[in-house]
mmCIF file with all atom_site columns, C-alpha atoms in Angstrom:
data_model
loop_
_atom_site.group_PDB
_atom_site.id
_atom_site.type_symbol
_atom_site.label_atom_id
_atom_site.label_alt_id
_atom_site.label_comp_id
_atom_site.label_asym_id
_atom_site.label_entity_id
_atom_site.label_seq_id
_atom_site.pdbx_PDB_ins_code
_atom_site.Cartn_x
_atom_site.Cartn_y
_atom_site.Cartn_z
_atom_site.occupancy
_atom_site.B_iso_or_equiv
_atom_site.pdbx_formal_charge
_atom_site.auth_seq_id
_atom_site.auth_comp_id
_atom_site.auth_asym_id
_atom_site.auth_atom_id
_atom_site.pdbx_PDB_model_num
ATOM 1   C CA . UNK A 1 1   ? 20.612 13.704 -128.272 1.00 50.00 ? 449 UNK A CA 1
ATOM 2   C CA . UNK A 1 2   ? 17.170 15.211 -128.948 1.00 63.00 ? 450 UNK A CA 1
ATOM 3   C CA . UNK A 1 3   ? 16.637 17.933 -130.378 1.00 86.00 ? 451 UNK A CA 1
ATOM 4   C CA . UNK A 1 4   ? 20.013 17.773 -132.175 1.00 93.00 ? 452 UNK A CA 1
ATOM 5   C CA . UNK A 1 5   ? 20.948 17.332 -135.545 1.00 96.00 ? 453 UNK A CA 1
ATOM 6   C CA . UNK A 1 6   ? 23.602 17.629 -138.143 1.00 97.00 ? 454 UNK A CA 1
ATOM 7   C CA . UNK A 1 7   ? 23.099 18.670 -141.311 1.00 97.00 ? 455 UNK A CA 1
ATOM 8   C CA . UNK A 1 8   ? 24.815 20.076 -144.680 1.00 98.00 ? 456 UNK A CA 1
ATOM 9   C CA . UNK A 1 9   ? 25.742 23.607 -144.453 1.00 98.00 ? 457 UNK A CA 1
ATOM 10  C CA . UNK A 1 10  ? 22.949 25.975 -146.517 1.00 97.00 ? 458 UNK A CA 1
ATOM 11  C CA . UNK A 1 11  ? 23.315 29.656 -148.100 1.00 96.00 ? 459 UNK A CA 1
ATOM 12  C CA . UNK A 1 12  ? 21.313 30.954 -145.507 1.00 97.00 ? 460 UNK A CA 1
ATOM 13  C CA . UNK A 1 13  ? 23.486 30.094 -142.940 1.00 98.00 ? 461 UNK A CA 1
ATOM 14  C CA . UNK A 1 14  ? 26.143 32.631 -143.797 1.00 98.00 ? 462 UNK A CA 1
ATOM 15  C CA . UNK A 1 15  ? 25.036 34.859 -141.512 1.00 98.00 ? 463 UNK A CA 1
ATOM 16  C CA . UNK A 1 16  ? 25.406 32.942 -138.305 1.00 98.00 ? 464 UNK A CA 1
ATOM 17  C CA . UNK A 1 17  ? 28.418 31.188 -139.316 1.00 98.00 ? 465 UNK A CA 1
ATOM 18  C CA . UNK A 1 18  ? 30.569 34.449 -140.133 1.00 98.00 ? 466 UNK A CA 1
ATOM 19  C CA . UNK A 1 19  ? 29.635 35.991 -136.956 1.00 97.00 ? 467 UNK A CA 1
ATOM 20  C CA . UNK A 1 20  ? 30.563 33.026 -134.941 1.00 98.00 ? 468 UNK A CA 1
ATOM 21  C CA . UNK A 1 21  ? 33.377 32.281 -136.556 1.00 97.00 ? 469 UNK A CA 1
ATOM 22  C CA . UNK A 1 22  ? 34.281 36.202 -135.560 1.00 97.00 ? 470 UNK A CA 1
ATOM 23  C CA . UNK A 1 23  ? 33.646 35.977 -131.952 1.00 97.00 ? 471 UNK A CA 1
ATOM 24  C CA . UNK A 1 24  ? 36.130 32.447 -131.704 1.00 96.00 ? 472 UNK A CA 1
ATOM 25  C CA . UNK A 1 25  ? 38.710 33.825 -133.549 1.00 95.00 ? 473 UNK A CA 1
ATOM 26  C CA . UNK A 1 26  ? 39.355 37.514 -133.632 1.00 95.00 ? 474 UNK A CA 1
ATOM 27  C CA . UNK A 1 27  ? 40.863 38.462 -131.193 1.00 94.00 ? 475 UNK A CA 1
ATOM 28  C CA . UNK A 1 28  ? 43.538 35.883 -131.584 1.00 93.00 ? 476 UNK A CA 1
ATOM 29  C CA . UNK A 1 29  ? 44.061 37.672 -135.108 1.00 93.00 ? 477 UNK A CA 1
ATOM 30  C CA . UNK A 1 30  ? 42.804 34.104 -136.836 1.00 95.00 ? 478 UNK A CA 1
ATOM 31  C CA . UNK A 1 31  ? 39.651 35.023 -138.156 1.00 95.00 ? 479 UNK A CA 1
ATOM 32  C CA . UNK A 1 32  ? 39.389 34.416 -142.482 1.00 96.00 ? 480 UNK A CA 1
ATOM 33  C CA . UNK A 1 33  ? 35.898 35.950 -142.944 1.00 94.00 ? 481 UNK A CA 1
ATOM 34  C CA . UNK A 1 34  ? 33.289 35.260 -144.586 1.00 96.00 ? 482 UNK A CA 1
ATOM 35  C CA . UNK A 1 35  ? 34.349 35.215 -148.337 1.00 96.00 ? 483 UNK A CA 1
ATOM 36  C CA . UNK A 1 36  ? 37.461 33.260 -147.519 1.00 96.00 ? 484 UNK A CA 1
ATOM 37  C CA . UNK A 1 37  ? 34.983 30.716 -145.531 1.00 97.00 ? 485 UNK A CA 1
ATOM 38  C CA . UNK A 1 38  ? 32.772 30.439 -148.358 1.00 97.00 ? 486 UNK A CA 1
ATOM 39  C CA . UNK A 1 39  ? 35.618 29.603 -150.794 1.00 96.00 ? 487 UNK A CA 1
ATOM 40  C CA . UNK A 1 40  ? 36.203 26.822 -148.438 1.00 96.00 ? 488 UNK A CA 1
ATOM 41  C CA . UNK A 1 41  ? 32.625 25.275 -148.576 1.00 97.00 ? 489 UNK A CA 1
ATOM 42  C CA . UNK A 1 42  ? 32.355 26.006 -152.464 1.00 96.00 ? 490 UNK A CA 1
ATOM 43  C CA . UNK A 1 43  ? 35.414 23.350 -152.636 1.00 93.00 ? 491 UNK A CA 1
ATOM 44  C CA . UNK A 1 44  ? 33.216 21.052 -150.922 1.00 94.00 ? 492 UNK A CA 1
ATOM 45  C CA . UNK A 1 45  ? 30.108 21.468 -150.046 1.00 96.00 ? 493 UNK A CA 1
ATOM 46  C CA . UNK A 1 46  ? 29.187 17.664 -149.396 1.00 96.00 ? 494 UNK A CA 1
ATOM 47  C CA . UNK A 1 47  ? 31.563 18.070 -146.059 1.00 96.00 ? 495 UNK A CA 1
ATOM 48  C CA . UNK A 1 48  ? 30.324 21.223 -144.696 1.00 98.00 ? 496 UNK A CA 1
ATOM 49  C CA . UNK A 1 49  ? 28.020 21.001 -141.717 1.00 98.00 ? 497 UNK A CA 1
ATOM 50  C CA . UNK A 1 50  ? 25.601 22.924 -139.417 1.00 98.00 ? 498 UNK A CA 1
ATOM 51  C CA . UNK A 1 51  ? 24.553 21.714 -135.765 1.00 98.00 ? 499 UNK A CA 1
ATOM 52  C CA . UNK A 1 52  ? 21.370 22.486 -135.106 1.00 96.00 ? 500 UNK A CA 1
ATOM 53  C CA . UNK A 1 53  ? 20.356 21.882 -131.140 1.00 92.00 ? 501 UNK A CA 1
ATOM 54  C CA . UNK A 1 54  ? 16.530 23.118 -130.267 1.00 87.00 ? 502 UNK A CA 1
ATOM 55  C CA . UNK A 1 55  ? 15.983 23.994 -133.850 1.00 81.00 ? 503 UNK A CA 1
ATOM 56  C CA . UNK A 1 56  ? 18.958 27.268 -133.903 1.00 94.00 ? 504 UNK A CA 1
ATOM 57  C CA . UNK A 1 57  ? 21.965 27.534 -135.018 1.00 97.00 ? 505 UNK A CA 1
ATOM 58  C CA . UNK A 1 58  ? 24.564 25.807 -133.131 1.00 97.00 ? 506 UNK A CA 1
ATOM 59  C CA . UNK A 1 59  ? 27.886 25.566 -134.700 1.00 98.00 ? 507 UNK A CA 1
ATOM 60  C CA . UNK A 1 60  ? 29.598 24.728 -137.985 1.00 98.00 ? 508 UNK A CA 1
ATOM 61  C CA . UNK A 1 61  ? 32.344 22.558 -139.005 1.00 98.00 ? 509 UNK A CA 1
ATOM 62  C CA . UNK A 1 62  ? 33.987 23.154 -142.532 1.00 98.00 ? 510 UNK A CA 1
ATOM 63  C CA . UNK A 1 63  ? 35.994 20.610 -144.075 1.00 97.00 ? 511 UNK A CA 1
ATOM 64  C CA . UNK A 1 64  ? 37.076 20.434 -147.746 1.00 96.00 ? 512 UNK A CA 1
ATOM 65  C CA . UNK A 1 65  ? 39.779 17.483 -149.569 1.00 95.00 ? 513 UNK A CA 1
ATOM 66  C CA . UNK A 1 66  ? 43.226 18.777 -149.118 1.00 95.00 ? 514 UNK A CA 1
ATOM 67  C CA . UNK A 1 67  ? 46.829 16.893 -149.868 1.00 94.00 ? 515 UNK A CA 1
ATOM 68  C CA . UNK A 1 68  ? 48.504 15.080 -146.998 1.00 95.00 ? 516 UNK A CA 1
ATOM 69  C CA . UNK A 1 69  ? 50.709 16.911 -144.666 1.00 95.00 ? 517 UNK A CA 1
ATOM 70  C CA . UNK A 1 70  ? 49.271 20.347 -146.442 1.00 95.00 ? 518 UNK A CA 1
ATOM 71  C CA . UNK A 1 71  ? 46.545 22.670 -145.554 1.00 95.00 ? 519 UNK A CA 1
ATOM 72  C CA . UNK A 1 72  ? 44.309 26.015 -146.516 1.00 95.00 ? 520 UNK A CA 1
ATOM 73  C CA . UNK A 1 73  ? 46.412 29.212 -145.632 1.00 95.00 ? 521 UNK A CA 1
ATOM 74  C CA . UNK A 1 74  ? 44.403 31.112 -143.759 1.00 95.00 ? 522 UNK A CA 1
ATOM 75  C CA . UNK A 1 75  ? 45.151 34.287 -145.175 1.00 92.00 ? 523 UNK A CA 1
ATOM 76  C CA . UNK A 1 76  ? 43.965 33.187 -148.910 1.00 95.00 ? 524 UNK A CA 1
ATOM 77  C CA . UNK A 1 77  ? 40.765 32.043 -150.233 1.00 95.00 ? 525 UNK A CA 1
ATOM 78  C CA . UNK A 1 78  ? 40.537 28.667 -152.274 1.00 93.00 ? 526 UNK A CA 1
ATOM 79  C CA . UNK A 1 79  ? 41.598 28.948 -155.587 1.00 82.00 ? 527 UNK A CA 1
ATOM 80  C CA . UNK A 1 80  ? 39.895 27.206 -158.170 1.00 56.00 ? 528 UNK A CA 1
ATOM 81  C CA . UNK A 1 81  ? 38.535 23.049 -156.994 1.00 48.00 ? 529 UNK A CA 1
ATOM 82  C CA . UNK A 1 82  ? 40.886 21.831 -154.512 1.00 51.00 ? 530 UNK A CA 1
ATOM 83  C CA . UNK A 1 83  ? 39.745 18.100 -155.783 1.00 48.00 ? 531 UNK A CA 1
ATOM 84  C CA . UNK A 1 84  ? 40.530 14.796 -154.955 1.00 42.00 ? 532 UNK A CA 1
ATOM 85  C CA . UNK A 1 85  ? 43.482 12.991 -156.455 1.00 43.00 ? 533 UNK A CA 1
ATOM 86  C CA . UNK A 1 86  ? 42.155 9.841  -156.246 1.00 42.00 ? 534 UNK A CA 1
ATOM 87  C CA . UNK A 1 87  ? 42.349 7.290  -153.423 1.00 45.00 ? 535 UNK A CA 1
ATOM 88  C CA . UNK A 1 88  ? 44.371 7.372  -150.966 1.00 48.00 ? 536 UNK A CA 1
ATOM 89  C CA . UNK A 1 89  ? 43.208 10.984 -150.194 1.00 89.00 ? 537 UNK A CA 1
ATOM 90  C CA . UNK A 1 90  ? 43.021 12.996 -147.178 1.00 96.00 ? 538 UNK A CA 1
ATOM 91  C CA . UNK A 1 91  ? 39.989 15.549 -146.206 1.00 97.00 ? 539 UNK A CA 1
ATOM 92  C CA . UNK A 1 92  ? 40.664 18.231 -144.063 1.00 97.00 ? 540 UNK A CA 1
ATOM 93  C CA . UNK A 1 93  ? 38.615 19.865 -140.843 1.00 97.00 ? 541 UNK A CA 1
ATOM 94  C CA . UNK A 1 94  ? 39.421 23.387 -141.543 1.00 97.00 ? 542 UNK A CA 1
ATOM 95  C CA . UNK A 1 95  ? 37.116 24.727 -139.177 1.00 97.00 ? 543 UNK A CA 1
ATOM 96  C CA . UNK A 1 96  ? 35.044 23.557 -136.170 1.00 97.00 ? 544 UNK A CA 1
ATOM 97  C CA . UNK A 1 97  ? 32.982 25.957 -133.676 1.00 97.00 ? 545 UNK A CA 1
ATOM 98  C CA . UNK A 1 98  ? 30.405 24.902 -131.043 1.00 97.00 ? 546 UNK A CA 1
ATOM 99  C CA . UNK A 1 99  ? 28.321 27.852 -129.801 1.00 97.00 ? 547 UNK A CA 1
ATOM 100 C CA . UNK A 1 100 ? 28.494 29.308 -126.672 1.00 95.00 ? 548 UNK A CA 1
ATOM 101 C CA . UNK A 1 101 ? 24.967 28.052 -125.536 1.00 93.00 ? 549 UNK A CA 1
ATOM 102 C CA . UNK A 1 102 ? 26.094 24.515 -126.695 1.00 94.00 ? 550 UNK A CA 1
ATOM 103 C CA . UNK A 1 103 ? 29.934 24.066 -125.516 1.00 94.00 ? 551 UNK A CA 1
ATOM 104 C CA . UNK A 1 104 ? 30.274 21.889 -123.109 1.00 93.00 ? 552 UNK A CA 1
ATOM 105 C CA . UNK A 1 105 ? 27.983 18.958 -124.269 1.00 93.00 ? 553 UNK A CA 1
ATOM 106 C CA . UNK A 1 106 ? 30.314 16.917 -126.751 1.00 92.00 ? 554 UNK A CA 1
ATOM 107 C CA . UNK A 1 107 ? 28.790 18.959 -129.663 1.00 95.00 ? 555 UNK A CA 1
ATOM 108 C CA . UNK A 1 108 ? 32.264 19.128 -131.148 1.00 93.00 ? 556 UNK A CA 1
ATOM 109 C CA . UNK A 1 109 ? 33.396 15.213 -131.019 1.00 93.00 ? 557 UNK A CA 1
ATOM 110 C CA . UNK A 1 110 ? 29.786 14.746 -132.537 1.00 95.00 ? 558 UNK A CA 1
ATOM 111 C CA . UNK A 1 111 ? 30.379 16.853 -135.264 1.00 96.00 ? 559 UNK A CA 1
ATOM 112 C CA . UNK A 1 112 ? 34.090 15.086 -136.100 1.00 95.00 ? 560 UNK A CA 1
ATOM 113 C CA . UNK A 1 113 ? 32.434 10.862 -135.843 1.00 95.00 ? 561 UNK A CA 1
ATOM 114 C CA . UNK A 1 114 ? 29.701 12.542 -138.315 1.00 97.00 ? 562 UNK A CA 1
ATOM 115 C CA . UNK A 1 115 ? 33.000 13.974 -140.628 1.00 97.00 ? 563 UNK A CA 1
ATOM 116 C CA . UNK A 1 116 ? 34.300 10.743 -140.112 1.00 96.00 ? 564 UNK A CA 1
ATOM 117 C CA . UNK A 1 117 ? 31.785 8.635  -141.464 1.00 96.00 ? 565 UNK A CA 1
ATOM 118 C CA . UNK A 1 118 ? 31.236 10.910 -144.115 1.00 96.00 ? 566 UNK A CA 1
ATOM 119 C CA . UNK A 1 119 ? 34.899 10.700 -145.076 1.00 96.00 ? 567 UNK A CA 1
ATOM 120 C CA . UNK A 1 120 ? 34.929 6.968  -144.977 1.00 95.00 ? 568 UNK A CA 1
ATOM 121 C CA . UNK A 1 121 ? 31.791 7.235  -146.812 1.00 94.00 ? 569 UNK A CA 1
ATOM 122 C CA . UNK A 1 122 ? 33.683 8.300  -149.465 1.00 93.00 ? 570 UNK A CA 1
ATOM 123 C CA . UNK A 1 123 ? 36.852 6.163  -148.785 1.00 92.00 ? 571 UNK A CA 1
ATOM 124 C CA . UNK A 1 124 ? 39.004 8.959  -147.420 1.00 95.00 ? 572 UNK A CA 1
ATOM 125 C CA . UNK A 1 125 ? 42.259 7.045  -145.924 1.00 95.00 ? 573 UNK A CA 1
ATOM 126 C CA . UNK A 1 126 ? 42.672 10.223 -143.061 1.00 97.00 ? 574 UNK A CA 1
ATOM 127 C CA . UNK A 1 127 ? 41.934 13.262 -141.540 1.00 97.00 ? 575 UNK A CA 1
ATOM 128 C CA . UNK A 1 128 ? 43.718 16.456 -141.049 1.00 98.00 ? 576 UNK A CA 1
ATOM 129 C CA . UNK A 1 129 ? 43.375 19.409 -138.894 1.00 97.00 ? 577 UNK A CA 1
ATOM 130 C CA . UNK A 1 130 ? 45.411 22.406 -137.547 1.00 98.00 ? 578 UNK A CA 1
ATOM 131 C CA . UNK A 1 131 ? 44.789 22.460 -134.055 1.00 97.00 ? 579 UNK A CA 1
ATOM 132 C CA . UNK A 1 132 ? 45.236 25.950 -132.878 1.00 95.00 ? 580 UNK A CA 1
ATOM 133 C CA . UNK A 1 133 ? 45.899 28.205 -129.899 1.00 92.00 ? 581 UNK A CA 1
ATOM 134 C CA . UNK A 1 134 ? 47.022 25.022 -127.690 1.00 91.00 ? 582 UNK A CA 1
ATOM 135 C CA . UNK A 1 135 ? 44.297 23.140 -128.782 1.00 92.00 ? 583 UNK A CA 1
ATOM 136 C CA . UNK A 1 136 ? 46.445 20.108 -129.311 1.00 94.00 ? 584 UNK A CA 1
ATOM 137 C CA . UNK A 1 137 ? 45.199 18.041 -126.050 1.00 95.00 ? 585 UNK A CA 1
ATOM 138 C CA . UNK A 1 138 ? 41.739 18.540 -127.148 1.00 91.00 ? 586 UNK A CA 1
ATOM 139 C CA . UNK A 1 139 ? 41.971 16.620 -130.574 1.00 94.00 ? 587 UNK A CA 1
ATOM 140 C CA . UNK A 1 140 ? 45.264 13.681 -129.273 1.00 95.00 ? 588 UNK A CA 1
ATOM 141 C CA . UNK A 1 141 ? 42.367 11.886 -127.349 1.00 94.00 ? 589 UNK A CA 1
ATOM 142 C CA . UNK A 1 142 ? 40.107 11.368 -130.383 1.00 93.00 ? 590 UNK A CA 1
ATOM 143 C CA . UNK A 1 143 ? 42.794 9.957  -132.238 1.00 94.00 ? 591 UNK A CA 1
ATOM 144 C CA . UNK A 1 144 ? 44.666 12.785 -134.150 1.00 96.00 ? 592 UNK A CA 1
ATOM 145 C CA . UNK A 1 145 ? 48.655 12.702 -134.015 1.00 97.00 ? 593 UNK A CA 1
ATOM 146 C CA . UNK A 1 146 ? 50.991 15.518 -134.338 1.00 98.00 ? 594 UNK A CA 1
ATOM 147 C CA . UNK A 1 147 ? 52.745 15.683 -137.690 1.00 98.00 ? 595 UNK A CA 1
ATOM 148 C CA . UNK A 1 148 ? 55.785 17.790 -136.552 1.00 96.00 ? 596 UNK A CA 1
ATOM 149 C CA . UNK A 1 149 ? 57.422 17.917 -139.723 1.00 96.00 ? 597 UNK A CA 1
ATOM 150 C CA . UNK A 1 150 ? 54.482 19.516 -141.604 1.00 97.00 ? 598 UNK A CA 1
ATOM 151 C CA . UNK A 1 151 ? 55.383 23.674 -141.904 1.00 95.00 ? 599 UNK A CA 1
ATOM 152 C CA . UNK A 1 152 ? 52.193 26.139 -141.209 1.00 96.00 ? 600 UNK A CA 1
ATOM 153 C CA . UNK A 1 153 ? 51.291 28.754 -142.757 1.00 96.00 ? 601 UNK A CA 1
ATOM 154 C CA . UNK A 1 154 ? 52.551 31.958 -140.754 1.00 95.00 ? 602 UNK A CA 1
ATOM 155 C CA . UNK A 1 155 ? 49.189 32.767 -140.479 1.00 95.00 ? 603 UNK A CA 1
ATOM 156 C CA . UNK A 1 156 ? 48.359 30.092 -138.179 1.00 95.00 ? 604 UNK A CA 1
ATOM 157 C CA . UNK A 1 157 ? 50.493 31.438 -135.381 1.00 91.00 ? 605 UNK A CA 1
ATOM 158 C CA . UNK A 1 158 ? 52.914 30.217 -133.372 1.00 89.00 ? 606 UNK A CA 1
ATOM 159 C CA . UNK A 1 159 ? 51.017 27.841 -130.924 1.00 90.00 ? 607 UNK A CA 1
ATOM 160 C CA . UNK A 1 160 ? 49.419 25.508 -134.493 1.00 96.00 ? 608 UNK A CA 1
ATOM 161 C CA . UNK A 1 161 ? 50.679 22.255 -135.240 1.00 97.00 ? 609 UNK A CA 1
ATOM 162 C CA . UNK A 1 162 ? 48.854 19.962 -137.629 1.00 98.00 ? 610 UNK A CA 1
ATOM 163 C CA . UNK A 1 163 ? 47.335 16.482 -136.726 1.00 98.00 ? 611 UNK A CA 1
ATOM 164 C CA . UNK A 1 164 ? 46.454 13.599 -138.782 1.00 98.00 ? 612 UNK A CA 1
ATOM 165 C CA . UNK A 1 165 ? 44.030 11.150 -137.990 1.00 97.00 ? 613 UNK A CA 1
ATOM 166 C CA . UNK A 1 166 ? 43.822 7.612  -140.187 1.00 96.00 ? 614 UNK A CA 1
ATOM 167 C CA . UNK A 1 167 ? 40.285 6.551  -141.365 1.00 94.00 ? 615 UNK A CA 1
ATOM 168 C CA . UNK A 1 168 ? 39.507 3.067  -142.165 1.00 77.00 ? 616 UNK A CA 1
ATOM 169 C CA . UNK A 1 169 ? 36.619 0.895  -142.916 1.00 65.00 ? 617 UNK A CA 1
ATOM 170 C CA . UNK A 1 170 ? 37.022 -0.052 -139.762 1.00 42.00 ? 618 UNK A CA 1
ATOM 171 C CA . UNK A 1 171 ? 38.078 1.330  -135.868 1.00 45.00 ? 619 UNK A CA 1
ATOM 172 C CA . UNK A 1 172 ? 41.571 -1.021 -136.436 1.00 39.00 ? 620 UNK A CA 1
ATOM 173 C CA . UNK A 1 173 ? 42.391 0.167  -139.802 1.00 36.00 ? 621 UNK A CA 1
ATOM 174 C CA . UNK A 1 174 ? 45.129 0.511  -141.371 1.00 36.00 ? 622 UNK A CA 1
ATOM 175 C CA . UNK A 1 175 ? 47.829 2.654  -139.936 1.00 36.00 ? 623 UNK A CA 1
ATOM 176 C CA . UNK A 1 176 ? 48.863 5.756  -141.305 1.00 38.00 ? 624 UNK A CA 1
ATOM 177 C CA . UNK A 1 177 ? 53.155 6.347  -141.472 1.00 35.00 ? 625 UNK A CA 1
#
């Protein structure tokens, strides 16, 4: 799409990241703030992304290495370098908003094929998120499966469940158990 790009998430984009992230989440009592979302991106930096659509600020996806069936509490910043373990490791969307101005447009499923490629990039074997609020319908059709054994944080809420999506070199790669 013109006019559209994706690119790696800069200091000076605190300011519109924090208050977007604010206006998704509030009021549904999920929102980390911004020094809890920066501990995120300082654990990985090389998978945290702007969208840029007519040159503004457009959204933000945040994704850092995390174990396998586990995931960030939302109530606690990142301790320390999350890291990887080696291969065989899984890298987890944390957090993914699309603008008001830009919903709509397949901004988000843009934003996951570039995480995607990234992660293969760096031979990530899957990808994790908590999908939210109901949000699971959104994420099954782009290849993410329930885990239903995997325990959430409280701070989640009651509606989260965590997916898992397997990355391969390829679109038939191997499956994930």
């Amino acid at each position: 799409m013109t006019g559209t790009r994706i690119r790696l998430l800069r200091e000076a984009d605190w300011d519109d990241v924090a208050a977007l992230e604010e206006r998704a989440y509030a009021a549904s009592g999920l929102s980390e703030g911004r020094e809890v979302l920066r501990s995120r991106h300082r654990a990985s930096p090389s998978t945290c992304f702007v969208l840029e659509r007519a040159g503004g600020f457009a959204g933000y996806l945040l994704a850092l290495p995390y174990p396998l069936l586990h995931c960030p509490d939302l109530s606690l910043a990142e301790g320390g370098s999350v890291g990887r373990s080696g291969p065989g490791t899984n890298l987890h969307a944390h957090d993914l908003v699309v603008a008001e101005h830009a919903r709509g447009r397949g901004m988000g499923p843009r934003m996951l094929r570039h995480l995607e490629e990234t992660g293969r990039a760096a031979r990530y074997l899957s990808l994790s998120l908590v999908a939210v609020r109901g949000s699971e319908p959104l994420w099954s059709p782009l290849g993410y499966r329930v885990r239903p054994e995997v325990g959430l944080p409280a701070s989640y809420g009651t509606e989260a469940v965590y997916m898992v999506k397997p990355l391969g070199p390829a679109v038939n790669g191997p499956a994930l158990d």
